[in-house]
Structure formats: C-alpha cells, structure tokens
Short mmCIF file of C-alpha atoms and ligand atoms in Angstrom, two decimals:
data_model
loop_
_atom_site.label_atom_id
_atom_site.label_comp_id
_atom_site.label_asym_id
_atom_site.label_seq_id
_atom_site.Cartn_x
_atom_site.Cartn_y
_atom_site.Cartn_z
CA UNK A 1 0.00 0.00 0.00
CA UNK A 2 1.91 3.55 -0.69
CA UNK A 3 2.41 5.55 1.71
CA UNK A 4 1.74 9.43 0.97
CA UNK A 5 5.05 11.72 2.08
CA UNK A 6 4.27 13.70 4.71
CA UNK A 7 5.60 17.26 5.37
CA UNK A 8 4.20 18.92 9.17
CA UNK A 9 6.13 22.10 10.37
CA UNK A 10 5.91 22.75 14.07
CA UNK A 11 5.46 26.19 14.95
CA UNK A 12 6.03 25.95 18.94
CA UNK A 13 5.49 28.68 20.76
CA UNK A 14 6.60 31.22 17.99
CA UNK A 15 5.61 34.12 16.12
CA UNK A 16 3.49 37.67 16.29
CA UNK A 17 0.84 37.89 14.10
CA UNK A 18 2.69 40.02 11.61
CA UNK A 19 5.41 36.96 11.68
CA UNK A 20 2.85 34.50 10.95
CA UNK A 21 1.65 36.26 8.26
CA UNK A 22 5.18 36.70 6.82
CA UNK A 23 5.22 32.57 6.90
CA UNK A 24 1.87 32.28 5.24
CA UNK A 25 3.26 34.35 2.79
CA UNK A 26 6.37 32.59 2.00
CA UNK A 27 4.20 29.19 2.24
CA UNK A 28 1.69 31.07 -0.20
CA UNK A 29 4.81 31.60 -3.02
CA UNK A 30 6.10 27.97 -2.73
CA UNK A 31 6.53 26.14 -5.95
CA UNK A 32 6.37 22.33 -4.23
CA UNK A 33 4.79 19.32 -5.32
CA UNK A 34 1.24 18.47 -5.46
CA UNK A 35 -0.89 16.92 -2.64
CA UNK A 36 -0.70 13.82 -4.98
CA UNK A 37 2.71 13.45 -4.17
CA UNK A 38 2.61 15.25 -0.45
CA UNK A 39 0.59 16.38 2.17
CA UNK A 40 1.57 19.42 3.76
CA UNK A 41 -0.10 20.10 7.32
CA UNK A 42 1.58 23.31 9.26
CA UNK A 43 1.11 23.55 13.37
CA UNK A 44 0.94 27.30 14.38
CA UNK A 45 0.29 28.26 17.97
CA UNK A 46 -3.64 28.16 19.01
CA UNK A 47 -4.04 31.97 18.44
CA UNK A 48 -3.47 31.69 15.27
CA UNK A 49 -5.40 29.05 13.75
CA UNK A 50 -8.18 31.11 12.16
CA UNK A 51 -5.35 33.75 11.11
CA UNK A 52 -3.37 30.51 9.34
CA UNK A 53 -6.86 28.89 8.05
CA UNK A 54 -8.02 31.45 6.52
CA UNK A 55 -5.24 32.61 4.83
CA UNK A 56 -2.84 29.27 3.63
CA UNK A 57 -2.77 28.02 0.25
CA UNK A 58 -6.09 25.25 0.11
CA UNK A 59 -3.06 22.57 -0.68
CA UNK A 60 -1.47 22.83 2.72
CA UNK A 61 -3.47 21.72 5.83
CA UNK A 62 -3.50 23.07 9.54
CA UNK A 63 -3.14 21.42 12.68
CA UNK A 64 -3.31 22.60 16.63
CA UNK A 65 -0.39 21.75 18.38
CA UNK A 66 -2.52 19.72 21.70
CA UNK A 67 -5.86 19.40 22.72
CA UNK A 68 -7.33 18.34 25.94
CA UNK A 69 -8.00 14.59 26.94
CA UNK A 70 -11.84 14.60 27.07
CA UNK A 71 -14.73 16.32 26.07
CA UNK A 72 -13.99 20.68 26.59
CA UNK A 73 -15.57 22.19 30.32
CA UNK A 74 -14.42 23.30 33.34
CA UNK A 75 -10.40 23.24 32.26
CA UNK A 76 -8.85 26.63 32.17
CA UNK A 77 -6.25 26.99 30.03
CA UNK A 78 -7.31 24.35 27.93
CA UNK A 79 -8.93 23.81 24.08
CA UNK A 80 -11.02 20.90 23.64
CA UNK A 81 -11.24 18.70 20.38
CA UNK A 82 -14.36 19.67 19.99
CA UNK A 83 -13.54 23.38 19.59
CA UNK A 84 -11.12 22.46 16.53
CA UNK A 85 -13.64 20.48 14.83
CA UNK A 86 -15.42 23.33 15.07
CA UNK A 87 -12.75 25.86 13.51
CA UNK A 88 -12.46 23.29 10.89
CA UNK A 89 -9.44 22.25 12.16
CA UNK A 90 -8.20 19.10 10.58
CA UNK A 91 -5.30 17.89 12.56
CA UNK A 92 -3.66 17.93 16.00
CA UNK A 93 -0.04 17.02 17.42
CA UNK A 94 -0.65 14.97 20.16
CA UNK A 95 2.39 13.35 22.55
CA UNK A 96 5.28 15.91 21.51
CA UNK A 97 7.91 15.55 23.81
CA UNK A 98 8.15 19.05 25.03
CA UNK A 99 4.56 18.21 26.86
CA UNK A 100 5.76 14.75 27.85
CA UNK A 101 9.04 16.07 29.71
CA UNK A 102 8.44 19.73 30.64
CA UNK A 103 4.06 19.49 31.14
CA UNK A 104 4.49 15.49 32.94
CA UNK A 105 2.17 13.46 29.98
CA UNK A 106 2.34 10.14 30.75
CA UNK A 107 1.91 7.66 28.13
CA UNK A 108 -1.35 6.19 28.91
CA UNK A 109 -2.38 10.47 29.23
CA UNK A 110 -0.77 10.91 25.32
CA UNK A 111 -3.21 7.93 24.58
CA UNK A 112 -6.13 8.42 26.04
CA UNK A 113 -5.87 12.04 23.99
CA UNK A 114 -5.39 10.05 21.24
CA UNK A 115 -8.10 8.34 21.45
CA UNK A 116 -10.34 11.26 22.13
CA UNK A 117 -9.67 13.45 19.50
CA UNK A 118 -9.97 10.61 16.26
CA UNK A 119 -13.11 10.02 18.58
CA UNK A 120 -14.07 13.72 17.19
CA UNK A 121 -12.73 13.47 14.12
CA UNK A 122 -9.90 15.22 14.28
CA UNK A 123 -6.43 13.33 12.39
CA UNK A 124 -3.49 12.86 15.00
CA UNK A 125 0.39 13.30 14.32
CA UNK A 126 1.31 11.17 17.53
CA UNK A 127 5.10 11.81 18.69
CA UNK A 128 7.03 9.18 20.21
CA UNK A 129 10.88 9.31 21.06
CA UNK A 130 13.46 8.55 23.60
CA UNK A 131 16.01 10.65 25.57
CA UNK A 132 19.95 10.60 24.86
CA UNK A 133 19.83 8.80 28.12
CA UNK A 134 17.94 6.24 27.21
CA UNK A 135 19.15 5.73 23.69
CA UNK A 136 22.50 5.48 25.84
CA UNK A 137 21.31 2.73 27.95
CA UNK A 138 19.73 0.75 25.32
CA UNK A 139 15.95 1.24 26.08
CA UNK A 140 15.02 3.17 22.73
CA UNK A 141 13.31 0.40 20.98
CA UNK A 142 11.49 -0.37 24.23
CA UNK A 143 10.56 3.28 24.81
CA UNK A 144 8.92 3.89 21.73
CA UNK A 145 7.38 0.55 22.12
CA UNK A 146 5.67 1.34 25.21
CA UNK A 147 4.74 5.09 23.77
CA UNK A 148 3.08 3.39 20.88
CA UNK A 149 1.42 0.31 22.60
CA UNK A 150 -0.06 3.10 24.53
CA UNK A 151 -2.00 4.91 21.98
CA UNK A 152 -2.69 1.20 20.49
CA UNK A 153 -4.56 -0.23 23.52
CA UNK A 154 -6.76 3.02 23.34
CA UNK A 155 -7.25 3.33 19.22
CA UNK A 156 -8.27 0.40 16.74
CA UNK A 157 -8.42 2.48 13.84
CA UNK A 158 -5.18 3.68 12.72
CA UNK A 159 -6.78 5.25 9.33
CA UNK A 160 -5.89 8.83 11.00
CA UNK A 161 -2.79 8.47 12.69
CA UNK A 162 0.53 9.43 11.52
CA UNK A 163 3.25 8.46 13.60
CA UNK A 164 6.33 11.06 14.22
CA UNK A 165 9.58 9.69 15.65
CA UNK A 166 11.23 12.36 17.49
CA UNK A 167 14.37 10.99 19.22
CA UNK A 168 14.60 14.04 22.18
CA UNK A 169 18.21 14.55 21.40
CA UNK A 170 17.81 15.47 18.15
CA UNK A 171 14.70 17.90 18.62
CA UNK A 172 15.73 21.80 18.68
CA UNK A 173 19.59 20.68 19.25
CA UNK A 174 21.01 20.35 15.36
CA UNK A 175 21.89 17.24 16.02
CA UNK A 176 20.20 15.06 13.27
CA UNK A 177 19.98 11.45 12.86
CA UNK A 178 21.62 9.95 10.59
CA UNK A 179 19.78 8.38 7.64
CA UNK A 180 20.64 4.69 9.32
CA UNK A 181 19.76 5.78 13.04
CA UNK A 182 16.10 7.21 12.09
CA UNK A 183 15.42 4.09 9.63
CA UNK A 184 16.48 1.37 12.30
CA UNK A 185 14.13 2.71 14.40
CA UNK A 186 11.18 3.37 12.02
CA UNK A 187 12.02 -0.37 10.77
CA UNK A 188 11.38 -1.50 14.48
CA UNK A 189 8.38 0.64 14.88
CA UNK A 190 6.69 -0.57 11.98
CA UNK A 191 7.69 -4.27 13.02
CA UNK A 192 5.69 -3.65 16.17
CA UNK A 193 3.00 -2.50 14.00
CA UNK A 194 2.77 -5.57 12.16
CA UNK A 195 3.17 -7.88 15.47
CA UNK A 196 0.59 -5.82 17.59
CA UNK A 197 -1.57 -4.34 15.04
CA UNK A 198 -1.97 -6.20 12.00
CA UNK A 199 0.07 -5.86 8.60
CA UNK A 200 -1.99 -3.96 6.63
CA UNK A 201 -1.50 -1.22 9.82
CA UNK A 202 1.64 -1.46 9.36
CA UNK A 203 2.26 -1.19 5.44
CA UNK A 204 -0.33 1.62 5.61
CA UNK A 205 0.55 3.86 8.53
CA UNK A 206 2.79 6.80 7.43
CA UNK A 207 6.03 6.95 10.08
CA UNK A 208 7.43 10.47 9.90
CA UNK A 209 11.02 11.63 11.40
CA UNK A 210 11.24 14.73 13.47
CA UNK A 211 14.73 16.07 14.54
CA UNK A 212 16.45 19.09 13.41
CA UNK A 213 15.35 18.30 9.58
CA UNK A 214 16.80 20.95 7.50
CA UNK A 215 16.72 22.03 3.95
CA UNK A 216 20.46 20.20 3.71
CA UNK A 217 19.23 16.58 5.17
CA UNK A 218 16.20 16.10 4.35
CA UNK A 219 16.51 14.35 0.88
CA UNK A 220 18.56 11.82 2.44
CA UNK A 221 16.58 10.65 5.31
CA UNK A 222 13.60 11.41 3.01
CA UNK A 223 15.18 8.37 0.62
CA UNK A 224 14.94 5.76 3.90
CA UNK A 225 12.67 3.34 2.98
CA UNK A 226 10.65 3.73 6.58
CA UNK A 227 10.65 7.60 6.60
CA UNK A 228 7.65 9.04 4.75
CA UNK A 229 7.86 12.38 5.66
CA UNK A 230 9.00 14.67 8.39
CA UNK A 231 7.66 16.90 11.60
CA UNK A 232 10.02 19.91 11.31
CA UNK A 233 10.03 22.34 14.51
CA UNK A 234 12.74 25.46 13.80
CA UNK A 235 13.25 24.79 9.92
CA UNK A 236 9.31 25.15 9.39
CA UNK A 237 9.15 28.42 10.33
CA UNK A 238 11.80 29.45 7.51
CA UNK A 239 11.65 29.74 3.68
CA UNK A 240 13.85 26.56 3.72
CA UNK A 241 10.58 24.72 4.67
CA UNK A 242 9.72 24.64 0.93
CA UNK A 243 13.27 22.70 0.27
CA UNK A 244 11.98 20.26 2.66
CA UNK A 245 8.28 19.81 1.32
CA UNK A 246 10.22 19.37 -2.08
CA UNK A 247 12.12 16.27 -0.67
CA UNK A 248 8.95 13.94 -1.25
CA UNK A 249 9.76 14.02 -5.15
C1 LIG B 1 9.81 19.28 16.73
O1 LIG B 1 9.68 20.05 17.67
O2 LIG B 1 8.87 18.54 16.43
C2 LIG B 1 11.08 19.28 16.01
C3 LIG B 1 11.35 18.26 15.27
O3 LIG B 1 11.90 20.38 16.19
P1 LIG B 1 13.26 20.72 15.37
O4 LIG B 1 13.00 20.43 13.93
O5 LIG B 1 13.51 22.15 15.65
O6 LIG B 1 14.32 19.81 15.93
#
C-alpha cells in the first residue's frame, strides 16, 4: 500500500501575528509538489489558527499543536477537540515531547488524547521518542514501544494516525539522525505495527522523522525506505521549509 510523504512544520510557541503572516506568505509563493505526491499540514500556535486557516494556500493543511484529553468544560487553560472540529481544524499534534518532559504526559495520558480526539474526528500526528539517556542505555526500541502500545490499547483504527519519531536529542539541538539511526528505528516501529496491530497497519501507517530536519538533510533521510515524511520544529518556520516539502519528489 503507498504511503503518501508527509511534510508537518511545528510552529512551537513562535511568532506575532505580523510573523505568521510573513510565513503564510512565504508558504503562499512555494513552488512544491502536489498533494498527490505530499501532504503538507503546518502547526501554528492556538491563536493563530483562524489567522493561518483562513489565509494558507487550500493545498497545505493546519493542525493545533494539543488538545485536551476529554470532552472541553471546566479546564482553564485548555482547548477541547471539539472546539477544533469546530474551527475546521483538521489535525492535531498529540504526545510531543516538550509536553511529555516539561508538562508530565504520561503515556497512557498521550493515549487516552489520542483516542479522544480521532473520537471527534480530528487526524493525529502522535510523537514518540526517547532521551539521549535512554538511547544510551539501550531502552530506545522499548521506549517507543511502550509510547506506541499506549496509543494502540486506546485506538483500533489507525486510518488517522501518523506516527512522528522524534528521538529528544535530536529535537531543537542540530543534532540530526543519521539516515541509518532514524530508519532502524522506524524499521522497528513498523515491526511492532505488524506484530501488535496487524500488517496492513503497518504497510499503511505513514512513520514520519522529526529532529532538526533541515533544507540540507532532508533528501537523504527522506530516501529511507521507513521515513515518509517529516515533523520539522525550527526549519518550518523558515523559507527553507519549501526545500523540505520538495524532498517527497
Ligand atoms: C519538533 O519540535 O517537532 C522538532 C522536530 O523540532 P526541530 O525540527 O527544531 O528539531
């Protein structure tokens, strides 16, 4: 079954609305290949989902960057599932590491959000990853093992979930994977797929790499035969973004 490249940048916490707009902009001009070939989703910050809607190219799609575990209420602070179905709001990250280390989300927390919001409709980029410490010990096959087992004892249908591997060492640091370190571990990830899941799961569930992708490393990881696509945080919010869409040819 192919497997459609997919491109997601990562906003973070970044940008004023003139910046943003600046980004659409440069998004807007891109001569990239056509949503045959990739899909494009872009992550901005909450505040400026209707700003980033209503103004992207119709090829590219949005996403929120988290949503809360259950249906929306008495949670200050938070934005419910429900509320970005209502925007129109196609996609969510759910599981970056940033929550899982600085905010405390557990596994079985990242899943039951999972769960949730393809319960709503919404399509989930699901981040799993380990630390340099336990890459250094060993455990990184078992880590992302347990992250994904996680969202698959909550979730039977995988139609809507991408998977991002995001070893922590390599997120916001430069330090990239190398083309054999990210496809060793996307090879074991979508050997658990086909163990746990079923095979058809695991031909047809896209497994993206996220880790300081660049415009200069991209085409190379993008030619592993397990990476079909990437989650780019600091590169997406820069014209070489576009370099990085173009990898999927
Ligand atoms: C991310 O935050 O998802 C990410 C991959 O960041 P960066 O590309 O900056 O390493």
């Amino acid at each position: 079954m192919g497997r459609k490249f997919f491109v997601g940048g990562n906003w973070k916490c970044n940008g004023t609305n003139e910046e943003v707009k600046k980004i659409i902009s440069t998004l807007n001009a891109g001569d990239v290949p056509s949503q045959d070939v990739v899909e494009v989703v872009v992550s901005p910050p909450f505040v400026f989902l209707p700003l980033t809607k209503g103004s992207l190219r119709s090829d590219f799609h949005v996403a929120a960057q988290n949503c809360w575990i259950k249906k929306g209420g008495a949670y200050t602070g938070e934005i419910s599932a429900e509320m970005l179905v209502n925007l129109d709001i196609p996609w969510v990250i759910l599981g970056h590491s940033e929550r899982r280390l600085i905010l405390g989300e557990s596994n079985e927390f990242v899943g039951d959000k999972v769960a949730y919001a393809l319960s709503q409709g919404l399509k989930v980029i699901a981040c799993v990853g380990e630390t340099l410490e336990q890459r250094e010990s060993g455990s990184t096959l078992e880590v992302v093992a347990a992250q994904t087992k996680a969202i698959a004892d909550r979730v039977s249908d995988w139609t809507n979930v991408v998977v991002a591997y995001e070893p922590v060492w390599a997120i916001g640091t430069g330090k990239v994977a190398t083309p054999a370190q990210a496809q060793e571990v996307h090879a074991e990830l979508r050997k658990w797929l086909h163990a746990n899941i079923s095979p058809e799961v695991a031909a047809s569930t896209r497994i993206i790499y996220g880790g300081s992708v660049n415009g200069a490393n991209c085409k190379e990881l993008a030619a592993q035969a397990d990476v079909d696509g990437f989650l780019v945080g600091g590169a997406s919010l820069k014209p070489e973004f576009i370099d990085i869409i173009k990898s999927a040819e």
